[in-house]
């Protein structure tokens, strides 16, 4: 009976729309607040997060920040407790288990979701539009690629992407006067750099997701390619999509065959694998992620770090541009309206509100997903943040949420690795990848 009274009070309370406090938290309706105090029941908000975003993070500053946020939230709400749980560090396994929990009605109140597959969870997530309005949170403040995955096919908001990243061209300003904008310019510049004794151009070329999101998709998308069709079925091996993909594979093949990129790139499946090569001092350009700025700053001297700058990725033709965005989103699964409001309040103050997103992204070295947060006094970027922000606003795309995507990625990783190592021609590698996915 007390539960029904609580729900009734909340439903009445939601008629009164409250504003958003200066600290980015949601101002509760009076009725909800009174219920929390009157019932005396402990309300647990299950919070499932990736280890690096949880109290089990190896970063003491992250743990201190999260614990402070939890303590403040619980102190404010009295009988409300955050119940932490941690995802597997294997993201694929973690998302598969969360999907199983959601399908069985056992998902936690709040869960962290790999942003590009958020659409797979639409059927199990709660629409957040009333809570966005109550908090004064404008979805138009999010980058376009984030809005695309946060809104479901019915136009309602089903998740909140709160961190992101992007891919760019890194180049040495002491050996590259002007970064190449096209593949032709890249080939010409690489010939000169090779003659001068440099490793001209590095990219992830092995078996790993970094190879696809950094070395394949930006070049494929920029030409107009699509991995899947409108029915989420594989499409990269037919028609114009096959032509665009073959162009990408031939480009990577030619960089290696001409001696501008080493064959050992076939051993590097992530962007971070290139860091030790960069530290050798013999690399002129590479494509990588924004997070490598902080990683390289830890292994390069201040003088060597100052030699590097970033630019848009060189594309097949002038005027083409695309890059990959990643990151994480929060979803609220509970159908309890009291827990929904409390969960949203916790997310706002810790990860999504102005100060919460600014503080968390600064601590983790992430890029915010909201335009306005870049101007917040609590956000600290680096010398390249304005360029990363422009890429996210203008060029960024997400991987398709199609269930066939992991198999497409795996087969294209094999194709790129075989091309870079010299085991197959671009045509042979593409044909095998397509046959493996389309069988």
XYZ file of C-alpha atoms in Angstrom:
439
model
C 0.000 0.000 0.000
C 2.773 2.376 0.861
C 4.270 1.688 -2.587
C 1.064 2.663 -4.348
C 0.899 5.851 -2.298
C 4.440 6.627 -3.321
C 3.694 6.100 -7.027
C 0.535 8.176 -6.843
C 2.383 10.987 -5.166
C 5.071 10.902 -7.850
C 2.558 10.953 -10.712
C 0.895 14.005 -9.186
C 4.257 15.567 -8.530
C 5.422 15.245 -12.125
C 2.683 17.658 -13.144
C 4.758 20.319 -11.462
C 7.821 20.790 -13.637
C 10.815 21.844 -11.676
C 13.899 23.569 -13.045
C 17.524 22.526 -13.096
C 19.765 23.654 -10.272
C 23.075 25.426 -10.916
C 24.934 22.230 -10.100
C 23.165 20.320 -12.883
C 21.046 18.229 -10.540
C 17.331 17.743 -10.914
C 15.176 19.576 -8.400
C 12.782 16.974 -7.090
C 9.103 17.515 -6.921
C 8.017 18.230 -3.329
C 5.846 15.137 -3.326
C 8.729 12.799 -4.152
C 10.926 14.385 -1.517
C 8.212 14.032 1.101
C 7.724 10.391 0.180
C 11.398 9.646 0.621
C 11.287 11.061 4.124
C 7.862 9.803 5.116
C 8.054 6.130 4.158
C 11.422 5.410 5.733
C 11.948 2.635 3.191
C 15.429 2.278 1.739
C 15.285 2.720 -2.018
C 18.201 1.047 -3.817
C 19.291 2.342 -7.212
C 21.257 -0.411 -8.970
C 24.116 1.198 -10.930
C 26.018 -1.027 -13.398
C 29.195 0.519 -14.843
C 32.341 -0.399 -16.750
C 35.242 -0.985 -14.310
C 37.018 2.226 -15.346
C 33.830 4.182 -14.621
C 33.164 2.519 -11.280
C 34.443 2.453 -7.711
C 36.771 -0.341 -8.878
C 38.613 2.002 -11.225
C 42.414 1.804 -10.912
C 42.479 5.609 -10.919
C 42.297 6.949 -7.327
C 41.048 10.363 -8.510
C 38.151 8.711 -10.316
C 37.233 6.658 -7.274
C 37.386 9.722 -5.021
C 35.160 11.701 -7.409
C 32.595 8.912 -7.717
C 32.500 8.214 -3.979
C 32.021 11.930 -3.248
C 29.137 12.090 -5.720
C 27.508 8.998 -4.216
C 27.937 10.315 -0.670
C 26.418 13.693 -1.575
C 23.519 12.071 -3.428
C 22.727 9.707 -0.561
C 23.052 12.467 2.032
C 20.606 14.617 0.111
C 18.047 11.844 -0.325
C 18.297 10.220 3.105
C 16.787 6.802 2.490
C 18.126 6.311 -1.053
C 21.217 4.160 -1.641
C 23.318 3.674 -4.758
C 24.013 -0.044 -5.220
C 27.132 -0.340 -7.430
C 27.827 -3.270 -9.745
C 30.524 -3.697 -12.391
C 30.405 -4.848 -16.008
C 32.888 -7.361 -17.368
C 35.944 -5.659 -18.842
C 35.236 -7.705 -21.999
C 32.821 -5.248 -23.581
C 31.262 -7.718 -26.020
C 30.554 -10.187 -23.241
C 29.303 -7.423 -20.938
C 26.841 -6.081 -23.518
C 25.599 -9.597 -24.350
C 24.930 -10.292 -20.664
C 23.177 -6.945 -20.206
C 20.958 -7.711 -23.198
C 20.087 -11.073 -21.654
C 19.239 -9.372 -18.340
C 17.109 -6.765 -20.106
C 15.208 -9.396 -22.097
C 14.476 -11.285 -18.864
C 13.417 -8.133 -16.977
C 16.455 -8.333 -14.680
C 18.401 -5.280 -15.880
C 19.580 -2.823 -13.202
C 18.012 0.610 -12.793
C 21.009 2.239 -14.513
C 23.457 0.553 -16.887
C 26.382 1.743 -18.972
C 26.042 0.820 -22.655
C 28.576 0.926 -25.486
C 27.093 3.892 -27.308
C 26.974 2.516 -30.841
C 24.816 -0.450 -29.796
C 22.395 1.629 -27.684
C 19.708 1.186 -30.405
C 19.652 -2.573 -29.697
C 18.329 -1.754 -26.208
C 15.522 0.638 -27.211
C 12.821 -1.958 -26.504
C 13.947 -2.311 -22.872
C 14.898 1.269 -21.982
C 12.628 3.914 -20.485
C 11.909 7.102 -22.477
C 13.612 10.062 -20.834
C 11.937 13.049 -22.468
C 10.010 14.197 -19.343
C 13.178 13.962 -17.238
C 15.193 15.895 -19.844
C 12.541 18.618 -19.727
C 12.397 18.586 -15.938
C 16.185 19.004 -15.736
C 16.349 21.665 -18.461
C 18.607 19.356 -20.495
C 18.360 20.131 -24.225
C 19.110 17.224 -26.567
C 20.068 19.771 -29.240
C 23.120 20.551 -27.082
C 24.463 17.050 -27.881
C 26.523 16.433 -31.034
C 24.448 15.202 -34.000
C 25.887 11.658 -33.969
C 24.940 11.342 -30.277
C 21.416 12.610 -30.898
C 21.051 9.986 -33.630
C 21.626 7.086 -31.236
C 19.870 8.657 -28.224
C 16.583 9.064 -30.099
C 14.613 5.936 -30.913
C 12.581 5.375 -34.085
C 9.561 6.921 -32.326
C 11.491 10.151 -31.706
C 11.726 9.683 -27.933
C 15.010 9.821 -26.008
C 16.162 6.419 -24.727
C 19.722 7.023 -23.548
C 22.332 9.625 -22.667
C 25.738 9.505 -24.351
C 28.115 11.143 -21.886
C 31.630 10.540 -23.269
C 33.030 10.319 -26.772
C 36.251 10.185 -28.810
C 37.393 10.747 -32.374
C 40.134 9.954 -34.907
C 42.507 12.399 -36.641
C 45.823 12.642 -38.512
C 48.825 13.305 -36.257
C 51.830 14.883 -37.996
C 55.276 16.201 -37.054
C 55.403 19.944 -37.674
C 59.221 19.886 -37.951
C 59.127 17.569 -40.985
C 55.647 18.181 -42.481
C 55.021 21.771 -43.592
C 51.371 21.237 -44.443
C 49.323 18.130 -43.606
C 48.011 16.231 -46.652
C 44.307 16.609 -47.390
C 44.023 13.851 -50.029
C 45.522 10.428 -50.670
C 47.460 11.811 -53.670
C 49.016 14.488 -51.454
C 49.776 11.835 -48.842
C 51.561 9.605 -51.377
C 53.637 12.518 -52.686
C 54.607 13.666 -49.207
C 55.364 10.115 -48.078
C 57.805 9.639 -50.975
C 59.763 12.665 -49.750
C 59.642 11.532 -46.113
C 60.767 8.022 -47.060
C 63.748 9.508 -48.899
C 64.585 11.448 -45.743
C 64.593 8.224 -43.714
C 61.235 8.520 -41.899
C 58.437 6.038 -41.388
C 56.048 8.220 -43.340
C 52.597 7.030 -42.301
C 51.428 4.588 -39.628
C 47.987 3.145 -38.990
C 46.510 0.206 -37.056
C 46.626 -2.664 -39.572
C 46.169 -5.826 -37.513
C 43.389 -7.815 -35.925
C 41.624 -5.442 -33.564
C 38.717 -3.019 -33.558
C 41.119 -0.087 -33.859
C 41.944 -1.171 -37.402
C 38.305 -0.854 -38.463
C 37.255 2.317 -36.642
C 40.468 4.202 -37.456
C 41.992 2.753 -40.655
C 38.898 1.670 -42.604
C 35.570 3.297 -41.695
C 36.539 7.010 -41.948
C 37.858 6.478 -45.491
C 34.939 4.228 -46.469
C 32.252 6.552 -45.087
C 33.847 9.659 -46.645
C 33.275 8.166 -50.111
C 29.620 7.463 -49.260
C 29.994 3.798 -48.293
C 27.659 1.845 -46.015
C 28.510 -1.402 -44.243
C 24.885 -2.523 -43.990
C 21.660 -1.824 -45.871
C 18.351 -0.484 -44.573
C 17.513 -3.948 -43.236
C 20.836 -4.099 -41.327
C 22.125 -6.777 -43.698
C 25.755 -6.737 -44.956
C 26.228 -4.403 -47.924
C 29.942 -3.594 -48.107
C 30.669 -6.218 -50.791
C 28.166 -5.201 -53.464
C 27.656 -2.319 -55.878
C 29.193 1.048 -55.047
C 29.934 -0.063 -51.484
C 32.282 -2.735 -52.881
C 34.021 -0.103 -54.991
C 34.468 2.206 -51.987
C 35.778 -0.587 -49.754
C 38.170 -1.794 -52.457
C 39.480 1.783 -52.757
C 40.261 1.793 -49.012
C 41.977 -1.599 -49.048
C 44.000 -0.649 -52.137
C 45.059 2.602 -50.457
C 46.357 0.745 -47.379
C 47.989 -1.899 -49.619
C 49.798 0.725 -51.704
C 51.084 2.591 -48.627
C 52.835 -0.602 -47.537
C 53.960 -1.758 -50.982
C 55.557 1.620 -51.751
C 57.477 1.459 -48.471
C 55.711 4.392 -46.820
C 54.200 2.186 -44.091
C 55.906 -0.897 -42.570
C 54.502 -4.426 -42.850
C 54.755 -4.825 -39.082
C 51.585 -2.712 -38.817
C 49.813 -6.045 -39.375
C 50.657 -6.722 -35.705
C 48.933 -3.563 -34.431
C 45.191 -3.825 -33.862
C 44.676 -0.756 -31.694
C 45.663 2.876 -31.945
C 47.754 2.707 -28.767
C 49.944 0.024 -30.338
C 51.518 2.818 -32.406
C 52.724 4.802 -29.380
C 56.050 3.005 -29.021
C 56.735 3.578 -32.729
C 56.001 7.288 -32.300
C 58.313 7.403 -29.276
C 61.181 6.135 -31.455
C 61.338 9.581 -33.058
C 61.276 8.212 -36.621
C 57.568 8.516 -37.397
C 56.341 11.494 -39.443
C 52.556 10.899 -39.481
C 50.016 8.476 -38.077
C 46.269 8.185 -37.686
C 44.996 7.739 -34.165
C 42.555 8.722 -31.448
C 42.282 11.900 -29.391
C 43.126 9.980 -26.193
C 46.659 9.370 -27.511
C 47.551 12.998 -26.749
C 47.660 12.164 -23.044
C 49.342 8.803 -23.637
C 52.101 10.329 -25.776
C 52.614 13.177 -23.313
C 53.587 10.535 -20.747
C 56.274 8.909 -22.921
C 57.629 11.851 -24.955
C 59.727 14.734 -23.721
C 58.013 18.117 -23.606
C 60.081 19.273 -26.599
C 59.222 16.170 -28.657
C 55.525 16.402 -27.767
C 55.485 20.022 -28.952
C 56.476 18.867 -32.455
C 53.128 17.123 -32.995
C 49.930 18.638 -34.375
C 46.633 17.162 -35.602
C 44.558 17.631 -38.753
C 41.582 16.031 -40.534
C 42.219 12.614 -42.053
C 43.466 12.736 -45.664
C 40.735 11.405 -47.939
C 40.508 9.941 -51.436
C 39.285 13.234 -52.861
C 39.294 16.828 -51.694
C 36.068 17.827 -49.982
C 35.359 14.358 -48.623
C 35.492 13.974 -44.836
C 34.403 11.581 -42.126
C 35.708 10.221 -38.863
C 34.605 7.720 -36.246
C 33.131 8.632 -32.869
C 32.934 6.233 -29.936
C 32.107 6.548 -26.273
C 29.597 5.394 -23.672
C 25.948 6.004 -22.875
C 23.710 5.526 -19.859
C 20.362 3.806 -20.060
C 17.622 3.668 -17.416
C 15.815 0.301 -17.365
C 13.645 0.471 -14.260
C 9.921 0.993 -14.867
C 9.525 2.403 -11.343
C 8.934 6.166 -11.824
C 10.440 6.977 -8.416
C 13.647 5.134 -9.291
C 13.663 6.677 -12.759
C 13.713 10.183 -11.327
C 16.344 9.306 -8.718
C 18.516 7.500 -11.293
C 18.351 10.465 -13.642
C 19.285 12.816 -10.799
C 22.348 10.701 -9.954
C 23.455 10.637 -13.597
C 22.962 14.380 -13.976
C 25.070 15.335 -10.987
C 27.820 12.789 -11.709
C 28.150 12.411 -15.509
C 25.638 14.389 -17.579
C 24.896 17.822 -16.051
C 27.124 20.780 -16.874
C 29.555 20.336 -13.985
C 29.217 16.542 -13.883
C 30.140 16.022 -17.542
C 32.865 18.674 -17.384
C 34.426 17.133 -14.266
C 34.184 13.478 -15.363
C 35.519 14.127 -18.870
C 38.422 16.120 -17.432
C 39.276 13.348 -14.953
C 39.143 10.616 -17.604
C 40.571 12.548 -20.548
C 37.321 12.050 -22.470
C 35.629 14.420 -24.874
C 32.229 15.782 -23.769
C 29.194 15.006 -25.942
C 27.544 18.393 -25.292
C 28.648 21.590 -27.044
C 28.138 23.808 -23.996
C 30.282 21.698 -21.670
C 33.443 22.630 -23.610
C 32.925 26.184 -22.291
C 32.376 25.138 -18.659
C 34.987 26.278 -16.158
C 35.385 22.739 -14.790
C 36.351 21.261 -18.189
C 40.044 21.124 -19.051
C 40.956 19.953 -22.549
C 44.308 20.191 -24.314
C 45.831 22.163 -27.159
C 43.943 20.072 -29.747
C 40.507 20.045 -28.123
C 39.031 22.675 -30.452
C 39.961 20.538 -33.475
C 38.521 17.387 -31.876
C 35.322 19.302 -31.081
C 35.041 20.479 -34.697
C 35.506 16.902 -35.957
C 32.756 15.648 -33.644
C 30.387 18.410 -34.672
C 31.004 18.190 -38.412
C 32.317 14.786 -39.468
C 31.733 12.121 -36.811
C 29.706 8.951 -37.343
C 28.980 5.889 -35.232
C 29.397 2.242 -36.184
C 26.138 0.542 -37.199
C 24.203 -1.099 -34.377
C 23.360 -4.075 -36.598
C 23.863 -7.440 -34.913
C 25.969 -8.530 -37.913
C 28.482 -5.718 -37.329
C 30.880 -7.699 -35.077
C 31.256 -10.348 -37.800
C 31.774 -7.660 -40.456
C 34.441 -6.058 -38.271
C 36.200 -9.377 -37.653
C 36.341 -10.288 -41.341
C 37.559 -6.824 -42.393
C 40.250 -6.946 -39.681
C 41.474 -10.193 -41.235
C 41.349 -8.627 -44.708
C 43.421 -5.577 -43.699
C 45.940 -7.730 -41.823
C 46.382 -10.002 -44.848
C 46.857 -7.001 -47.156
C 49.360 -5.222 -44.913
C 51.385 -8.385 -44.353
C 51.431 -9.035 -48.112
C 49.554 -12.315 -47.963
C 46.650 -11.263 -50.180
C 45.757 -8.680 -52.794
C 43.022 -6.147 -51.945
C 40.630 -7.933 -54.315
C 41.312 -11.359 -52.786
C 41.010 -10.082 -49.210
C 37.742 -8.251 -49.892
C 36.246 -11.254 -51.671
C 37.077 -13.550 -48.756
C 35.708 -11.081 -46.191
C 32.475 -10.674 -48.133
C 32.016 -14.408 -48.666
C 32.581 -15.069 -44.958
C 29.979 -12.501 -43.884
C 27.382 -13.115 -46.598
C 27.416 -16.934 -46.472
